[in-house]
Amino acid sequence: MDRTAGKELALAPLQDWGEETEDGAVYSVSLRRQLSQRLSRGTGPAGCQAPRPAADAFVHYRTSKVRALRAARLERLVRELVSGDREQDPGFVPAFLATHRAFVSTARVLGLLLPPPPPPLPPGALGWALRPPTLARAVVSVLGSWLRDHPQDFRDPPTHPDLGSVCTFLGWAAPAGPEAQEAEKLLGDFLEEAERKQEEEQPESRTGPPGAAQTPRPDSPEGCSEEEEGPAREGPELLDFGVDEVAEQLTLMDVELFSKVRPCECLGSVWSQRDRPGATSTAPTVRATVTQFNMVIGCVLGSVLGEQGLAAPQRAQRLEKWIRIAQRCRELRNFSSLRAILSALQSNPIYRLKRSWGAVSRERLSTFRKLSQIFSDENNHLSSREMLSQEEATESPQEEDTLLGSLPSKLPPGPVPYLGTFLTDLVMLDTALPDMLEGDLINFEKRRKEWEILAHIQQLQKRCRSYCLSPRAPVLAALRDQRQLSEEQSYRVSRVIEPPAASCPSSPRIRRRISLTKRLSAKLSRERGSSPGGSPGDPSSPASSLSPGSPPSSPRSRDPPPGSPPASPGPQSPSTKLLPLSLDPPGLRPSALPLSSSHISLPGQQGSEARVIRVSIDNDHGNLYRSILLTSQDKAPSVVQRALQKHNVAQPWARDYQLFQVLPGDRELLIPDNANVFYAMSPAAPGDFVLRRKEGARPTTTVSSP
């Protein structure tokens, strides 16, 4: 080793060294070099040892070997929970507990983790015989972390057998410990909650005769009259309240919902299952944030478009009011409602209103443009990620002041993040990295990367507890009662307000371009040792579901505003709900950059490149998209098979399908059965594909979700 290389190695705090295999498990090995300074000592006054001048000091490095489990079978992973070295690998236990539901059930883990009870003690046995063995104490420690950080993993109504097994084990292993008390309390809370729900449901079942029509919720499509002018609600309208009041109540609602999000529901393997048959209860806490996000978009659309008779200056005042509310949300560090308001203002029904935008003041337009740049997609939401990191960094000065004993400065709480960024990152990780490696080993390195993002979410949830906002019933009632317009209704009203010929050069131009390949490349290029918080939504956009970040998109293809960026020409299907499932900017379908400008280099595969594509299946289940990773080695049959697997369709029927790429102008490109899809596809078109059954092929059936 030359002197320069040796110096670089010595100065690196953590140096990757390679891999080791032990009993079928794969470990990544690193060398940790810690700097220590040794000083030559001389004799000081009164015989005391005193350090000599700094010139006599020399630097000494202490090197230690660090191993981290990278891949293993399930049994070895569970054994590592209790036998692993937490000093060497402190992230293993929290990463396993946070992500295990992606590859194994809680009951299966407990079956491997909980040791059997000890045999009955002989009469008169006391002292050391009553102490639990070392293994049992290690299990108790793991269960304590599990119960504290992920209590919902043990919810399994009506009897919660997994939690019962934990209580039984802790009853003999640590009967007086806090873990046993926590388990008993959690079981009691679960049973009490079930009884309370049952009592609440019984009176509801007796309200009104069977089959009586229920009044639809104002935020549902059924709650909107087909007539463009609905009846006026009693009480003040939403925009009658002050900017601060509306922004604070939106923030209060976002904080409550984000604080309840279960990080494990954000995993790509979990969130991507939400549209499967029978999966309506999947990820309920994430769905709640999606519903809230869509409600905010609906409030903006309804308040701006709801009254057709307004003059352009009056409608401009409403636009300005929402821009001011968005700015206040930014000041409150509420990036969720900020993104929702901006998405609604950028949606085609509002974005195309030339005369209304022309009456907006220059100051408000400038504010709108600056806020929109926060969520620019050109650099994978780099601005919003950097801003979120800066907002979190404001905690450091306060901590330092506290440590020094001085009075800490009052810092704003939060921030409340836009959850779609984390969801997108997690879906990208799930798409790009395999679950299993050669030899039927679980790829735990993938779970570590997911845990980095989940840990960031948990950190933000803790910081959101510092918000001190009080609910205001009139504002909350106005938010609930705000008239909601469906996608088709909002577009139809917009065309009545300003016919298509009058659109849209005066509308503010916001640059928008999607680059899924950049997002995935950023995730794959991250170093394994990077700090948690790489910010994370399926990039697919089926029109039959809801998700944050994408207001109505299908009308844009019919009436693109001249002089504004063109929309991606992917398949456009009208939705019966307010929003299509997408985490991308409004009015655009996700697309990949041309292959010549952005490639993804796959780790460990020399010369192999890839990009993310989205594949829908032409069947009776709706226009649902699934994202898959397409490499330069993939032939059409393998792509079809993986796409069918993502859509939960029986894979042996892959030969019954043909793959088409969706092109601009309602055209399609047939990919031959034996073609290399990576090179056969059109690089200039979006990466949207559709599977269709060949003529004469037997009908498909959907496999039930596991």
mmCIF file of N, CA and C in Angstrom, residues 346-438:
data_model
loop_
_atom_site.group_PDB
_atom_site.id
_atom_site.type_symbol
_atom_site.label_atom_id
_atom_site.label_comp_id
_atom_site.label_asym_id
_atom_site.label_seq_id
_atom_site.Cartn_x
_atom_site.Cartn_y
_atom_site.Cartn_z
ATOM 1 N N GLN A 346 -52.144 24.353 -8.889
ATOM 2 C CA GLN A 346 -51.480 23.991 -10.133
ATOM 3 C C GLN A 346 -52.302 23.028 -10.980
ATOM 4 N N SER A 347 -53.423 22.530 -10.443
ATOM 5 C CA SER A 347 -54.239 21.590 -11.205
ATOM 6 C C SER A 347 -54.867 22.299 -12.401
ATOM 7 N N ASN A 348 -55.195 21.540 -13.416
ATOM 8 C CA ASN A 348 -55.660 22.139 -14.663
ATOM 9 C C ASN A 348 -56.930 22.976 -14.510
ATOM 10 N N PRO A 349 -57.955 22.545 -13.735
ATOM 11 C CA PRO A 349 -59.164 23.376 -13.630
ATOM 12 C C PRO A 349 -58.889 24.783 -13.108
ATOM 13 N N ILE A 350 -57.888 24.958 -12.237
ATOM 14 C CA ILE A 350 -57.558 26.296 -11.735
ATOM 15 C C ILE A 350 -56.424 26.914 -12.538
ATOM 16 N N TYR A 351 -55.468 26.115 -12.901
ATOM 17 C CA TYR A 351 -54.270 26.621 -13.575
ATOM 18 C C TYR A 351 -54.598 27.290 -14.914
ATOM 19 N N ARG A 352 -55.693 26.865 -15.569
ATOM 20 C CA ARG A 352 -56.027 27.352 -16.904
ATOM 21 C C ARG A 352 -56.828 28.655 -16.885
ATOM 22 N N LEU A 353 -57.183 29.174 -15.698
ATOM 23 C CA LEU A 353 -58.040 30.360 -15.618
ATOM 24 C C LEU A 353 -57.210 31.612 -15.891
ATOM 25 N N LYS A 354 -57.159 32.013 -17.149
ATOM 26 C CA LYS A 354 -56.308 33.129 -17.571
ATOM 27 C C LYS A 354 -56.700 34.436 -16.896
ATOM 28 N N ARG A 355 -57.971 34.786 -16.978
ATOM 29 C CA ARG A 355 -58.398 36.094 -16.476
ATOM 30 C C ARG A 355 -58.243 36.190 -14.961
ATOM 31 N N SER A 356 -58.522 35.102 -14.268
ATOM 32 C CA SER A 356 -58.402 35.121 -12.806
ATOM 33 C C SER A 356 -56.946 35.287 -12.382
ATOM 34 N N TRP A 357 -56.051 34.510 -13.004
ATOM 35 C CA TRP A 357 -54.635 34.648 -12.655
ATOM 36 C C TRP A 357 -54.101 36.017 -13.071
ATOM 37 N N GLY A 358 -54.653 36.574 -14.145
ATOM 38 C CA GLY A 358 -54.203 37.888 -14.576
ATOM 39 C C GLY A 358 -54.525 38.985 -13.591
ATOM 40 N N ALA A 359 -55.530 38.750 -12.727
ATOM 41 C CA ALA A 359 -55.904 39.755 -11.732
ATOM 42 C C ALA A 359 -55.196 39.565 -10.397
ATOM 43 N N VAL A 360 -54.387 38.522 -10.285
ATOM 44 C CA VAL A 360 -53.623 38.292 -9.056
ATOM 45 C C VAL A 360 -52.448 39.258 -9.015
ATOM 46 N N SER A 361 -52.153 39.806 -7.861
ATOM 47 C CA SER A 361 -51.081 40.788 -7.728
ATOM 48 C C SER A 361 -49.724 40.152 -7.994
ATOM 49 N N ARG A 362 -48.794 40.975 -8.410
ATOM 50 C CA ARG A 362 -47.445 40.470 -8.698
ATOM 51 C C ARG A 362 -46.795 39.893 -7.441
ATOM 52 N N GLU A 363 -47.056 40.513 -6.314
ATOM 53 C CA GLU A 363 -46.462 40.021 -5.073
ATOM 54 C C GLU A 363 -46.927 38.603 -4.771
ATOM 55 N N ARG A 364 -48.228 38.341 -4.918
ATOM 56 C CA ARG A 364 -48.751 37.005 -4.638
ATOM 57 C C ARG A 364 -48.265 35.994 -5.677
ATOM 58 N N LEU A 365 -48.186 36.418 -6.935
ATOM 59 C CA LEU A 365 -47.659 35.504 -7.955
ATOM 60 C C LEU A 365 -46.215 35.133 -7.657
ATOM 61 N N SER A 366 -45.430 36.105 -7.206
ATOM 62 C CA SER A 366 -44.045 35.820 -6.852
ATOM 63 C C SER A 366 -43.968 34.847 -5.685
ATOM 64 N N THR A 367 -44.833 35.044 -4.697
ATOM 65 C CA THR A 367 -44.883 34.113 -3.565
ATOM 66 C C THR A 367 -45.259 32.713 -4.022
ATOM 67 N N PHE A 368 -46.249 32.639 -4.915
ATOM 68 C CA PHE A 368 -46.697 31.345 -5.425
ATOM 69 C C PHE A 368 -45.569 30.619 -6.156
ATOM 70 N N ARG A 369 -44.828 31.327 -6.979
ATOM 71 C CA ARG A 369 -43.729 30.700 -7.717
ATOM 72 C C ARG A 369 -42.639 30.202 -6.769
ATOM 73 N N LYS A 370 -42.320 31.003 -5.758
ATOM 74 C CA LYS A 370 -41.279 30.590 -4.813
ATOM 75 C C LYS A 370 -41.703 29.358 -4.025
ATOM 76 N N LEU A 371 -42.957 29.327 -3.589
ATOM 77 C CA LEU A 371 -43.448 28.162 -2.863
ATOM 78 C C LEU A 371 -43.466 26.924 -3.755
ATOM 79 N N SER A 372 -43.815 27.109 -5.024
ATOM 80 C CA SER A 372 -43.883 25.967 -5.942
ATOM 81 C C SER A 372 -42.514 25.353 -6.169
ATOM 82 N N GLN A 373 -41.465 26.159 -6.088
ATOM 83 C CA GLN A 373 -40.121 25.634 -6.299
ATOM 84 C C GLN A 373 -39.696 24.668 -5.202
ATOM 85 N N ILE A 374 -40.359 24.736 -4.049
ATOM 86 C CA ILE A 374 -40.009 23.818 -2.959
ATOM 87 C C ILE A 374 -40.216 22.374 -3.387
ATOM 88 N N PHE A 375 -41.254 22.136 -4.181
ATOM 89 C CA PHE A 375 -41.588 20.762 -4.580
ATOM 90 C C PHE A 375 -41.275 20.523 -6.049
ATOM 91 N N SER A 376 -40.262 21.177 -6.565
ATOM 92 C CA SER A 376 -39.851 20.946 -7.942
ATOM 93 C C SER A 376 -39.323 19.536 -8.087
ATOM 94 N N ASP A 377 -39.697 18.872 -9.178
ATOM 95 C CA ASP A 377 -39.299 17.484 -9.401
ATOM 96 C C ASP A 377 -38.022 17.354 -10.218
ATOM 97 N N GLU A 378 -37.441 18.454 -10.630
ATOM 98 C CA GLU A 378 -36.278 18.349 -11.502
ATOM 99 C C GLU A 378 -35.128 17.634 -10.813
ATOM 100 N N ASN A 379 -34.990 17.833 -9.504
ATOM 101 C CA ASN A 379 -33.895 17.215 -8.771
ATOM 102 C C ASN A 379 -34.422 16.320 -7.656
ATOM 103 N N ASN A 380 -35.482 15.532 -7.988
ATOM 104 C CA ASN A 380 -36.004 14.568 -7.021
ATOM 105 C C ASN A 380 -36.431 15.265 -5.733
ATOM 106 N N HIS A 381 -37.202 16.356 -5.870
ATOM 107 C CA HIS A 381 -37.675 17.116 -4.713
ATOM 108 C C HIS A 381 -36.504 17.578 -3.849
ATOM 109 N N LEU A 382 -35.385 17.903 -4.485
ATOM 110 C CA LEU A 382 -34.192 18.258 -3.723
ATOM 111 C C LEU A 382 -34.441 19.469 -2.840
ATOM 112 N N SER A 383 -35.175 20.456 -3.360
ATOM 113 C CA SER A 383 -35.432 21.660 -2.565
ATOM 114 C C SER A 383 -36.216 21.330 -1.307
ATOM 115 N N SER A 384 -37.265 20.514 -1.431
ATOM 116 C CA SER A 384 -38.061 20.174 -0.250
ATOM 117 C C SER A 384 -37.260 19.318 0.716
ATOM 118 N N ARG A 385 -36.421 18.433 0.203
ATOM 119 C CA ARG A 385 -35.592 17.602 1.080
ATOM 120 C C ARG A 385 -34.591 18.457 1.848
ATOM 121 N N GLU A 386 -33.918 19.366 1.136
ATOM 122 C CA GLU A 386 -32.954 20.232 1.806
ATOM 123 C C GLU A 386 -33.639 21.125 2.827
ATOM 124 N N MET A 387 -34.808 21.637 2.464
ATOM 125 C CA MET A 387 -35.526 22.519 3.380
ATOM 126 C C MET A 387 -35.974 21.760 4.615
ATOM 127 N N LEU A 388 -36.427 20.519 4.428
ATOM 128 C CA LEU A 388 -36.840 19.708 5.566
ATOM 129 C C LEU A 388 -35.653 19.442 6.481
ATOM 130 N N SER A 389 -34.488 19.169 5.900
ATOM 131 C CA SER A 389 -33.291 18.952 6.714
ATOM 132 C C SER A 389 -32.908 20.213 7.468
ATOM 133 N N GLN A 390 -33.038 21.360 6.819
ATOM 134 C CA GLN A 390 -32.715 22.614 7.487
ATOM 135 C C GLN A 390 -33.670 22.881 8.648
ATOM 136 N N GLU A 391 -34.959 22.552 8.429
ATOM 137 C CA GLU A 391 -35.928 22.762 9.502
ATOM 138 C C GLU A 391 -35.616 21.871 10.695
ATOM 139 N N GLU A 392 -35.203 20.633 10.433
ATOM 140 C CA GLU A 392 -34.854 19.730 11.523
ATOM 141 C C GLU A 392 -33.593 20.186 12.236
ATOM 142 N N ALA A 393 -32.661 20.779 11.481
ATOM 143 C CA ALA A 393 -31.385 21.193 12.062
ATOM 144 C C ALA A 393 -31.545 22.306 13.078
ATOM 145 N N THR A 394 -32.708 22.960 13.087
ATOM 146 C CA THR A 394 -32.900 24.048 14.051
ATOM 147 C C THR A 394 -32.972 23.530 15.478
ATOM 148 N N GLU A 395 -33.027 22.213 15.650
ATOM 149 C CA GLU A 395 -33.086 21.651 16.995
ATOM 150 C C GLU A 395 -31.724 21.705 17.683
ATOM 151 N N SER A 396 -30.670 21.691 16.889
ATOM 152 C CA SER A 396 -29.337 21.597 17.464
ATOM 153 C C SER A 396 -28.989 22.754 18.389
ATOM 154 N N PRO A 397 -29.201 24.035 17.981
ATOM 155 C CA PRO A 397 -28.855 25.128 18.883
ATOM 156 C C PRO A 397 -29.580 25.047 20.217
ATOM 157 N N GLN A 398 -30.832 24.616 20.187
ATOM 158 C CA GLN A 398 -31.583 24.528 21.431
ATOM 159 C C GLN A 398 -30.977 23.472 22.344
ATOM 160 N N GLU A 399 -30.585 22.334 21.771
ATOM 161 C CA GLU A 399 -29.984 21.287 22.579
ATOM 162 C C GLU A 399 -28.673 21.758 23.187
ATOM 163 N N GLU A 400 -27.876 22.499 22.392
ATOM 164 C CA GLU A 400 -26.609 22.991 22.901
ATOM 165 C C GLU A 400 -26.837 23.967 24.047
ATOM 166 N N ASP A 401 -27.833 24.867 23.909
ATOM 167 C CA ASP A 401 -28.129 25.813 24.973
ATOM 168 C C ASP A 401 -28.540 25.094 26.252
ATOM 169 N N THR A 402 -29.317 24.028 26.088
ATOM 170 C CA THR A 402 -29.755 23.279 27.261
ATOM 171 C C THR A 402 -28.571 22.631 27.961
ATOM 172 N N LEU A 403 -27.664 22.065 27.173
ATOM 173 C CA LEU A 403 -26.496 21.426 27.759
ATOM 174 C C LEU A 403 -25.620 22.438 28.484
ATOM 175 N N LEU A 404 -25.537 23.652 27.965
ATOM 176 C CA LEU A 404 -24.704 24.674 28.581
ATOM 177 C C LEU A 404 -25.396 25.348 29.762
ATOM 178 N N GLY A 405 -26.661 25.014 29.971
ATOM 179 C CA GLY A 405 -27.365 25.580 31.111
ATOM 180 C C GLY A 405 -27.982 26.925 30.860
ATOM 181 N N SER A 406 -27.921 27.428 29.664
ATOM 182 C CA SER A 406 -28.516 28.721 29.362
ATOM 183 C C SER A 406 -29.967 28.548 28.968
ATOM 184 N N LEU A 407 -30.696 29.633 28.943
ATOM 185 C CA LEU A 407 -32.112 29.587 28.592
ATOM 186 C C LEU A 407 -32.257 29.332 27.101
ATOM 187 N N PRO A 408 -32.877 28.229 26.702
ATOM 188 C CA PRO A 408 -32.987 27.942 25.266
ATOM 189 C C PRO A 408 -33.907 28.926 24.572
ATOM 190 N N SER A 409 -33.551 29.264 23.357
ATOM 191 C CA SER A 409 -34.398 30.140 22.563
ATOM 192 C C SER A 409 -35.638 29.395 22.112
ATOM 193 N N LYS A 410 -36.737 30.106 21.963
ATOM 194 C CA LYS A 410 -37.995 29.482 21.557
ATOM 195 C C LYS A 410 -37.953 29.177 20.073
ATOM 196 N N LEU A 411 -38.018 27.901 19.745
ATOM 197 C CA LEU A 411 -37.937 27.479 18.358
ATOM 198 C C LEU A 411 -39.282 26.948 17.900
ATOM 199 N N PRO A 412 -39.602 27.091 16.639
ATOM 200 C CA PRO A 412 -40.889 26.590 16.143
ATOM 201 C C PRO A 412 -40.933 25.076 16.195
ATOM 202 N N PRO A 413 -42.113 24.504 16.401
ATOM 203 C CA PRO A 413 -42.235 23.046 16.450
ATOM 204 C C PRO A 413 -42.217 22.446 15.055
ATOM 205 N N GLY A 414 -42.297 21.134 15.025
ATOM 206 C CA GLY A 414 -42.361 20.435 13.746
ATOM 207 C C GLY A 414 -40.998 20.128 13.178
ATOM 208 N N PRO A 415 -40.911 19.952 11.862
ATOM 209 C CA PRO A 415 -41.932 20.194 10.843
ATOM 210 C C PRO A 415 -42.846 19.003 10.607
ATOM 211 N N VAL A 416 -43.976 19.265 9.930
ATOM 212 C CA VAL A 416 -44.866 18.216 9.439
ATOM 213 C C VAL A 416 -44.477 17.946 7.984
ATOM 214 N N PRO A 417 -43.962 16.775 7.664
ATOM 215 C CA PRO A 417 -43.464 16.537 6.305
ATOM 216 C C PRO A 417 -44.585 16.189 5.340
ATOM 217 N N TYR A 418 -44.267 16.278 4.076
ATOM 218 C CA TYR A 418 -45.134 15.732 3.029
ATOM 219 C C TYR A 418 -44.814 14.248 2.929
ATOM 220 N N LEU A 419 -45.734 13.404 3.383
ATOM 221 C CA LEU A 419 -45.475 11.978 3.513
ATOM 222 C C LEU A 419 -45.189 11.313 2.173
ATOM 223 N N GLY A 420 -45.715 11.877 1.086
ATOM 224 C CA GLY A 420 -45.520 11.262 -0.216
ATOM 225 C C GLY A 420 -44.063 11.117 -0.605
ATOM 226 N N THR A 421 -43.197 12.010 -0.147
ATOM 227 C CA THR A 421 -41.773 11.895 -0.461
ATOM 228 C C THR A 421 -41.192 10.628 0.131
ATOM 229 N N PHE A 422 -41.525 10.327 1.383
ATOM 230 C CA PHE A 422 -41.034 9.113 2.020
ATOM 231 C C PHE A 422 -41.625 7.869 1.356
ATOM 232 N N LEU A 423 -42.914 7.919 1.043
ATOM 233 C CA LEU A 423 -43.556 6.770 0.403
ATOM 234 C C LEU A 423 -42.910 6.470 -0.943
ATOM 235 N N THR A 424 -42.600 7.504 -1.697
ATOM 236 C CA THR A 424 -41.961 7.310 -2.993
ATOM 237 C C THR A 424 -40.607 6.639 -2.833
ATOM 238 N N ASP A 425 -39.803 7.117 -1.895
ATOM 239 C CA ASP A 425 -38.482 6.531 -1.686
ATOM 240 C C ASP A 425 -38.582 5.064 -1.277
ATOM 241 N N LEU A 426 -39.547 4.755 -0.416
ATOM 242 C CA LEU A 426 -39.688 3.378 0.047
ATOM 243 C C LEU A 426 -40.172 2.452 -1.065
ATOM 244 N N VAL A 427 -41.076 2.941 -1.916
ATOM 245 C CA VAL A 427 -41.515 2.133 -3.043
ATOM 246 C C VAL A 427 -40.363 1.905 -4.016
ATOM 247 N N MET A 428 -39.540 2.937 -4.218
ATOM 248 C CA MET A 428 -38.384 2.791 -5.090
ATOM 249 C C MET A 428 -37.415 1.747 -4.554
ATOM 250 N N LEU A 429 -37.175 1.765 -3.253
ATOM 251 C CA LEU A 429 -36.302 0.757 -2.660
ATOM 252 C C LEU A 429 -36.881 -0.646 -2.839
ATOM 253 N N ASP A 430 -38.180 -0.764 -2.601
ATOM 254 C CA ASP A 430 -38.806 -2.070 -2.733
ATOM 255 C C ASP A 430 -38.763 -2.573 -4.169
ATOM 256 N N THR A 431 -38.841 -1.646 -5.135
ATOM 257 C CA THR A 431 -38.797 -2.029 -6.544
ATOM 258 C C THR A 431 -37.386 -2.405 -6.974
ATOM 259 N N ALA A 432 -36.401 -1.682 -6.476
ATOM 260 C CA ALA A 432 -35.039 -1.833 -6.993
ATOM 261 C C ALA A 432 -34.269 -2.971 -6.345
ATOM 262 N N LEU A 433 -34.518 -3.260 -5.077
ATOM 263 C CA LEU A 433 -33.717 -4.241 -4.355
ATOM 264 C C LEU A 433 -34.512 -5.522 -4.143
ATOM 265 N N PRO A 434 -33.899 -6.681 -4.332
ATOM 266 C CA PRO A 434 -34.627 -7.958 -4.177
ATOM 267 C C PRO A 434 -34.872 -8.278 -2.710
ATOM 268 N N ASP A 435 -35.955 -9.007 -2.468
ATOM 269 C CA ASP A 435 -36.250 -9.458 -1.106
ATOM 270 C C ASP A 435 -35.359 -10.617 -0.692
ATOM 271 N N MET A 436 -35.048 -11.487 -1.639
ATOM 272 C CA MET A 436 -34.263 -12.691 -1.356
ATOM 273 C C MET A 436 -33.006 -12.687 -2.200
ATOM 274 N N LEU A 437 -31.945 -13.268 -1.643
ATOM 275 C CA LEU A 437 -30.689 -13.423 -2.360
ATOM 276 C C LEU A 437 -30.430 -14.897 -2.615
ATOM 277 N N GLU A 438 -29.377 -15.173 -3.331
ATOM 278 C CA GLU A 438 -29.050 -16.551 -3.678
ATOM 279 C C GLU A 438 -28.891 -17.387 -2.419
#
